[in-house]
Amino acid sequence: ALFHAGFTDGRRIAWAFYFKDVGVPVVMFSAIVTGMLGLWGLSLVGFLAISEVYMLPTFLLPMAVGGILFGLGMVIGGYCPGTAIASIATGKIDALVFVVGFLAGSLVFGDLFPVWGDFYNSDYMGAFRLDQALGIGLGPMVLIMVVTAVAGTLFLRYVQHRFWPSGEVDPQRGSVLKLQGALIAVAVVI
């Protein structure tokens, strides 16, 4: 699936940071919203209790620093760990170098953990959920997240089109955007 979506090409992942091809963040938005709606739907029909789902604890500042480092690694290497493994399966040498690099970095992180272990465990916030933090119900929070994901997708597509006119990256982009617009309208109505 990653290969057919074009995500085994390191350039495509790096292009997301230049707004040349925003397919990667759009797919991530879609996956997050799909998973969120699936869990919420299962909780509505009584199949799953959201309160029983394990949530990773939040360590705000260390996670923010980790996210920045992860993003820099993606820009420099052109891959995230999952797409790198899929790219190795297609024979890409740069992906193999990337995987060796992030494994070496993981070993260095583990070996030097006593140096930054206190920072790693700092700024603890517990299991943090936006609906609880904002004091609203889970349903309205799901709606806010869906609208945010749709707005984010439309904004990213707009910025991509603004900086990279339609023929430069994908000559069929115009027809794809029209189809996406119709699908987004149907999804918002639902």
Rosetta silent file (secondary structure, phi, psi, omega in degrees, C-alpha in Angstrom):
SEQUENCE: ALFHAGFTDGRRIAWAFYFKDVGVPVVMFSAIVTGMLGLWGLSLVGFLAISEVYMLPTFLLPMAVGGILFGLGMVIGGYCPGTAIASIATGKIDALVFVVGFLAGSLVFGDLFPVWGDFYNSDYMGAFRLDQALGIGLGPMVLIMVVTAVAGTLFLRYVQHRFWPSGEVDPQRGSVLKLQGALIAVAVVI
SCORE:     score description
SCORE:     0.000 S_00000001
   1 L     0.000  -42.728  178.479    0.000    0.000    0.000 S_00000001
   2 L   -63.189  -39.429  178.577    2.836    2.402    0.838 S_00000001
   3 L   -63.094  -47.949 -177.920    4.509    1.587   -2.477 S_00000001
   4 L   -68.061  -25.994  176.025    1.336    2.141   -4.493 S_00000001
   5 L   -80.836   -8.579  179.846    0.697    5.425   -2.665 S_00000001
   6 L    87.452    8.897 -175.014    4.203    6.572   -3.636 S_00000001
   7 L   -85.222    2.682  173.952    5.432    6.748   -0.039 S_00000001
   8 L   -92.250    6.674  175.430    8.462    4.533   -0.671 S_00000001
   9 L  -102.148  111.853 -177.604   10.013    7.452   -2.563 S_00000001
  10 H   -56.966  -29.935  178.936   12.020    9.573   -0.116 S_00000001
  11 H   -64.614  -38.079 -177.841   11.563   12.628   -2.315 S_00000001
  12 H   -64.774  -38.650  178.554    7.790   12.458   -1.917 S_00000001
  13 H   -69.877  -43.241  178.515    8.045   12.502    1.864 S_00000001
  14 H   -64.484  -34.605 -179.920   10.576   15.352    1.826 S_00000001
  15 H   -60.223  -26.686  179.137    8.357   17.298   -0.616 S_00000001
  16 H   -60.213  -34.989 -178.819    5.674   17.516    2.092 S_00000001
  17 H   -75.501  -16.800  176.564    7.960   19.845    4.056 S_00000001
  18 L  -103.330    4.956 -177.364    8.320   22.080    0.983 S_00000001
  19 L    60.089   23.030  178.292    4.568   21.921    0.232 S_00000001
  20 L   -80.820  -34.626  177.132    5.422   20.417   -3.161 S_00000001
  21 L  -147.961  106.177 -174.253    3.378   17.260   -2.510 S_00000001
  22 L   -94.952   21.245  179.763    1.213   17.229    0.622 S_00000001
  23 H   -60.026  -37.422 -177.255   -0.036   13.667    0.134 S_00000001
  24 H   -64.190  -53.566  178.861    1.795   12.370    3.214 S_00000001
  25 H   -64.993  -31.467  178.448    0.195   14.712    5.790 S_00000001
  26 H   -65.490  -41.885  176.665   -3.190   14.338    4.076 S_00000001
  27 H   -65.000  -38.325  178.240   -2.944   10.543    4.417 S_00000001
  28 H   -63.803  -44.308  175.979   -1.903   10.991    8.056 S_00000001
  29 H   -56.780  -45.331 -178.501   -4.947   13.219    8.699 S_00000001
  30 H   -61.852  -43.071 -179.275   -7.136   10.588    7.037 S_00000001
  31 H   -65.974  -41.985  179.947   -5.681    7.765    9.128 S_00000001
  32 H   -63.399  -47.470 -178.762   -6.063    9.708   12.384 S_00000001
  33 H   -65.730  -40.451  179.223   -9.666   10.669   11.625 S_00000001
  34 H   -62.644  -46.987  178.325  -10.548    7.139   10.479 S_00000001
  35 H   -62.686  -42.642  179.871   -9.109    5.597   13.638 S_00000001
  36 H   -63.485  -46.123  179.303  -10.749    8.220   15.838 S_00000001
  37 H   -65.268  -36.623  177.552  -14.157    7.768   14.196 S_00000001
  38 H   -63.912  -46.708  178.426  -13.825    3.982   14.428 S_00000001
  39 H   -64.339  -42.790 -179.436  -13.043    4.073   18.154 S_00000001
  40 H   -64.603  -43.742  178.580  -15.766    6.629   18.815 S_00000001
  41 H   -61.769  -42.685  177.591  -18.304    4.620   16.797 S_00000001
  42 H   -63.233  -33.999  178.393  -17.417    1.428   18.666 S_00000001
  43 H   -72.653  -33.608  179.998  -17.878    3.296   21.957 S_00000001
  44 H   -65.881  -36.538 -179.326  -21.289    4.629   20.839 S_00000001
  45 L   -87.556    3.264  176.124  -22.613    1.141   20.155 S_00000001
  46 L    81.968   11.577 -179.345  -21.239   -0.096   23.488 S_00000001
  47 L   -81.819  -23.232 -175.134  -18.595   -2.380   22.008 S_00000001
  48 L  -142.161  135.420  175.011  -15.684   -0.428   23.504 S_00000001
  49 L   -99.500  112.551 -178.632  -15.294    1.706   26.613 S_00000001
  50 H   -55.981  -34.548 -179.385  -12.998    4.639   25.782 S_00000001
  51 H   -65.259  -19.221  179.908  -12.124    4.921   29.480 S_00000001
  52 H   -92.481   -7.256 -179.650  -10.633    1.398   29.276 S_00000001
  53 L   -78.578  130.588  179.895   -8.375    2.195   26.304 S_00000001
  54 L   -70.941  129.172  176.495   -4.744    2.651   27.343 S_00000001
  55 L  -113.413  131.314  176.145   -3.455    6.131   26.580 S_00000001
  56 L   -62.520  139.383  176.804    0.254    6.844   26.549 S_00000001
  57 L   -69.164  151.308 -178.759    1.175    9.409   29.186 S_00000001
  58 E   -99.606  128.332  171.124    2.147   12.850   27.937 S_00000001
  59 E  -119.259   90.783 -162.767    5.533   14.387   28.715 S_00000001
  60 H   -56.197  -59.077 -175.872    4.962   17.671   26.888 S_00000001
  61 H   -65.130  -47.473  177.731    8.416   19.256   26.498 S_00000001
  62 H   -60.391  -36.498  178.173   10.351   16.007   25.863 S_00000001
  63 H   -69.648  -34.589  177.069    7.721   14.953   23.296 S_00000001
  64 H   -65.583  -44.914  177.899    7.921   18.354   21.586 S_00000001
  65 H   -63.475  -43.062  177.591   11.726   18.104   21.346 S_00000001
  66 H   -61.219  -39.872  178.263   11.409   14.508   20.108 S_00000001
  67 H   -63.953  -39.746  177.555    8.877   15.604   17.490 S_00000001
  68 H   -64.970  -45.144  178.456   11.217   18.313   16.216 S_00000001
  69 H   -63.089  -41.517  178.046   14.116   15.857   16.003 S_00000001
  70 H   -61.372  -45.356  179.104   11.879   13.295   14.272 S_00000001
  71 H   -63.026  -42.008  177.015   10.735   15.939   11.760 S_00000001
  72 H   -61.934  -40.269  177.070   14.300   17.042   11.065 S_00000001
  73 H   -62.104  -38.508  178.374   15.241   13.408   10.467 S_00000001
  74 H   -66.899  -40.187 -179.799   12.372   13.073    8.003 S_00000001
  75 H   -67.167  -44.948 -177.503   13.424   16.207    6.108 S_00000001
  76 H   -70.825  -46.299 -175.507   17.087   15.197    5.983 S_00000001
  77 H   -87.501  -24.339 -179.747   16.568   11.490    5.307 S_00000001
  78 L    82.268    9.659 -178.787   13.340   11.658    3.319 S_00000001
  79 L  -140.802  159.960  161.594   11.719    8.825    5.250 S_00000001
  80 L  -107.802  166.953 -175.675    9.912    7.953    8.431 S_00000001
  81 H   -54.894  -42.816 -178.579   10.721    4.554    9.970 S_00000001
  82 H   -65.263  -45.314 -179.820    7.713    2.780    8.415 S_00000001
  83 H   -70.662  -28.218  177.499    8.225    4.097    4.905 S_00000001
  84 H   -65.726  -43.491  178.836   11.957    3.394    5.147 S_00000001
  85 H   -63.301  -43.122  177.725   11.314   -0.286    5.868 S_00000001
  86 H   -63.486  -36.093  179.613    8.852   -0.463    2.961 S_00000001
  87 H   -68.626  -35.271  176.391   11.417    1.279    0.738 S_00000001
  88 H   -60.880  -38.200  179.278   14.085   -1.274    1.646 S_00000001
  89 H   -63.566  -23.420  177.919   11.691   -3.936    0.374 S_00000001
  90 L   -92.979    1.340  175.843   11.685   -2.138   -2.989 S_00000001
  91 L    92.446   17.081 -177.897   15.498   -2.126   -3.086 S_00000001
  92 L   -82.521  119.823 -178.938   16.223    1.484   -2.161 S_00000001
  93 H   -70.440  -37.912 -179.673   19.765    1.875   -0.768 S_00000001
  94 H   -62.014  -32.056  177.387   19.096    5.339    0.707 S_00000001
  95 H   -69.103  -37.614  176.794   16.340    3.818    2.838 S_00000001
  96 H   -62.913  -43.117  176.814   18.770    1.207    4.143 S_00000001
  97 H   -61.600  -41.389  178.812   21.207    3.982    5.097 S_00000001
  98 H   -61.253  -46.291 -179.074   18.333    5.813    6.815 S_00000001
  99 H   -63.414  -44.024  176.937   17.346    2.714    8.832 S_00000001
 100 H   -59.670  -40.151  179.096   20.964    2.096    9.880 S_00000001
 101 H   -64.450  -45.415 -178.634   21.132    5.763   10.922 S_00000001
 102 H   -74.568  -26.751  174.053   17.998    5.718   13.048 S_00000001
 103 H   -69.704  -41.102  176.404   18.980    2.398   14.645 S_00000001
 104 H   -63.009  -42.248  177.286   22.414    3.847   15.501 S_00000001
 105 H   -61.995  -38.175  177.478   20.699    6.944   16.892 S_00000001
 106 H   -64.834  -40.193  178.031   18.424    4.758   19.011 S_00000001
 107 H   -65.121  -43.175  177.970   21.437    2.910   20.419 S_00000001
 108 H   -62.549  -43.581  177.955   23.196    6.197   21.235 S_00000001
 109 H   -57.764  -47.227 -179.457   20.009    7.485   22.884 S_00000001
 110 H   -65.354  -42.119 -179.156   19.757    4.336   25.007 S_00000001
 111 H   -66.702  -34.597 -178.427   23.437    4.287   25.946 S_00000001
 112 L   -98.745   15.625 -178.278   23.413    7.947   26.996 S_00000001
 113 H   -55.379  -37.802  178.555   20.016    7.796   28.710 S_00000001
 114 H   -58.858  -25.224 -179.770   21.506    8.567   32.143 S_00000001
 115 H   -70.457  -43.610 -176.412   22.627   11.932   30.735 S_00000001
 116 H  -117.445   16.231 -179.617   19.148   13.066   29.679 S_00000001
 117 H   -60.195  -37.435  178.867   16.906   10.684   31.600 S_00000001
 118 H   -65.127  -41.196  177.581   15.681   13.445   33.917 S_00000001
 119 H   -65.612  -41.362 -179.150   14.647   15.594   30.937 S_00000001
 120 H   -57.134  -35.439 -177.837   13.011   12.565   29.265 S_00000001
 121 L   -99.291   12.626 -177.692   10.750   12.071   32.291 S_00000001
 122 L   -89.367  168.639  175.047   10.019   15.762   32.900 S_00000001
 123 L    57.484   43.270 -178.314    6.851   17.789   32.255 S_00000001
 124 E   -70.622  131.827  179.643    4.544   14.841   32.995 S_00000001
 125 E  -122.884    3.857 -178.243    0.868   15.510   32.227 S_00000001
 126 E    75.027 -165.032  176.239   -0.626   12.031   32.572 S_00000001
 127 L   -77.231  106.998 -170.545   -2.955   10.581   29.954 S_00000001
 128 L  -100.752  120.355  175.161   -3.939   13.806   28.198 S_00000001
 129 L  -122.232  135.878 -176.954   -7.147   13.989   26.151 S_00000001
 130 H   -62.150  -39.786 -178.727   -8.326   17.196   24.523 S_00000001
 131 H   -61.865  -40.699  178.606  -12.005   16.653   25.345 S_00000001
 132 H   -70.549  -39.886 -179.696  -11.204   16.330   29.045 S_00000001
 133 H   -65.699  -36.321 -179.321   -8.761   19.254   29.013 S_00000001
 134 H   -87.873   -9.261  179.202  -11.307   21.518   27.302 S_00000001
 135 L    70.470   34.033  177.900  -14.187   20.251   29.439 S_00000001
 136 L  -120.529  168.542  179.509  -16.381   19.240   26.489 S_00000001
 137 L   -72.440  163.292 -179.755  -17.970   15.944   25.485 S_00000001
 138 H   -66.522  -38.812  179.284  -16.242   13.377   23.323 S_00000001
 139 H   -59.135  -52.201  176.937  -18.743   13.837   20.437 S_00000001
 140 H   -60.438  -33.742  178.790  -18.121   17.582   20.027 S_00000001
 141 H   -67.700  -39.065  176.564  -14.365   16.956   20.256 S_00000001
 142 H   -61.452  -44.351  178.277  -14.590   14.353   17.491 S_00000001
 143 H   -61.234  -44.222  179.156  -16.477   16.865   15.332 S_00000001
 144 H   -60.547  -42.065 -179.322  -13.864   19.565   16.039 S_00000001
 145 H   -68.519  -38.103  177.596  -11.050   17.170   15.082 S_00000001
 146 H   -64.307  -46.750  179.320  -12.794   16.101   11.850 S_00000001
 147 H   -62.916  -39.710  178.215  -13.387   19.734   10.867 S_00000001
 148 H   -63.966  -42.345  179.095   -9.765   20.569   11.779 S_00000001
 149 H   -65.426  -42.166  178.254   -8.452   17.680    9.665 S_00000001
 150 H   -64.850  -45.173  178.969  -10.621   18.679    6.704 S_00000001
 151 H   -63.614  -40.352  178.015   -9.603   22.333    7.049 S_00000001
 152 H   -63.397  -41.070  177.721   -5.951   21.304    7.392 S_00000001
 153 H   -63.086  -46.885  179.773   -6.184   19.172    4.264 S_00000001
 154 H   -63.561  -39.984  178.720   -7.803   21.966    2.267 S_00000001
 155 H   -64.141  -45.596  179.216   -5.225   24.463    3.555 S_00000001
 156 H   -62.495  -41.202  177.689   -2.309   22.179    2.655 S_00000001
 157 H   -63.947  -38.798  178.107   -3.757   21.585   -0.820 S_00000001
 158 H   -63.497  -47.533 -179.203   -4.207   25.348   -1.256 S_00000001
 159 H   -63.209  -41.742  178.102   -0.622   26.076   -0.189 S_00000001
 160 H   -58.901  -47.052 -179.538    0.681   23.313   -2.457 S_00000001
 161 H   -65.302  -35.431 -178.758   -1.219   24.741   -5.408 S_00000001
 162 H   -66.392  -43.498 -177.040   -0.088   28.272   -4.554 S_00000001
 163 H   -86.423  -29.515 -177.215    3.632   27.427   -4.444 S_00000001
 164 L  -128.682   93.722 -179.148    3.682   24.677   -7.078 S_00000001
 165 L   -50.150  152.317 -165.195    1.240   25.303   -9.963 S_00000001
 166 H   -52.078  -32.966 -175.916   -0.827   22.266  -10.914 S_00000001
 167 H   -81.232  -15.018 -172.977    1.225   20.955  -13.843 S_00000001
 168 H   -73.565  -36.792 -177.220    4.605   20.858  -12.089 S_00000001
 169 H  -103.371  -51.895 -174.526    4.038   17.915   -9.742 S_00000001
 170 L  -141.236  109.486 -177.225    0.909   16.107  -10.896 S_00000001
 171 L   -65.664  -16.945 -179.742   -0.909   17.017  -14.107 S_00000001
 172 L   -95.010    6.647 -173.435   -4.109   15.285  -12.893 S_00000001
 173 H   -59.095  -37.491 -178.480   -4.263   17.248   -9.625 S_00000001
 174 H   -58.440  -46.004  179.925   -7.161   19.463  -10.739 S_00000001
 175 H   -69.288  -34.110  177.682   -9.528   16.548  -11.296 S_00000001
 176 H   -64.603  -42.796 -179.684   -8.401   14.906   -8.048 S_00000001
 177 H   -63.595  -37.590  178.081   -9.138   18.117   -6.109 S_00000001
 178 H   -64.086  -43.299  177.776  -12.653   18.305   -7.602 S_00000001
 179 H   -63.762  -43.632  179.353  -13.333   14.716   -6.537 S_00000001
 180 H   -62.559  -39.027  178.694  -11.905   15.381   -3.066 S_00000001
 181 H   -59.479  -43.289  178.531  -14.091   18.463   -2.716 S_00000001
 182 H   -66.015  -42.935  179.209  -17.208   16.402   -3.383 S_00000001
 183 H   -64.790  -39.384  178.215  -16.095   13.659   -0.993 S_00000001
 184 H   -63.869  -42.132  178.817  -15.287   16.216    1.722 S_00000001
 185 H   -60.861  -44.021  178.472  -18.728   17.789    1.325 S_00000001
 186 H   -63.555  -43.458 -179.212  -20.400   14.376    1.703 S_00000001
 187 H   -63.098  -41.069  179.830  -18.245   13.540    4.748 S_00000001
 188 H   -65.910  -40.404  178.448  -19.052   16.842    6.483 S_00000001
 189 H   -62.779  -43.251  178.677  -22.793   16.342    5.870 S_00000001
 190 L   -62.432    0.000    0.000  -22.604   12.818    7.328 S_00000001
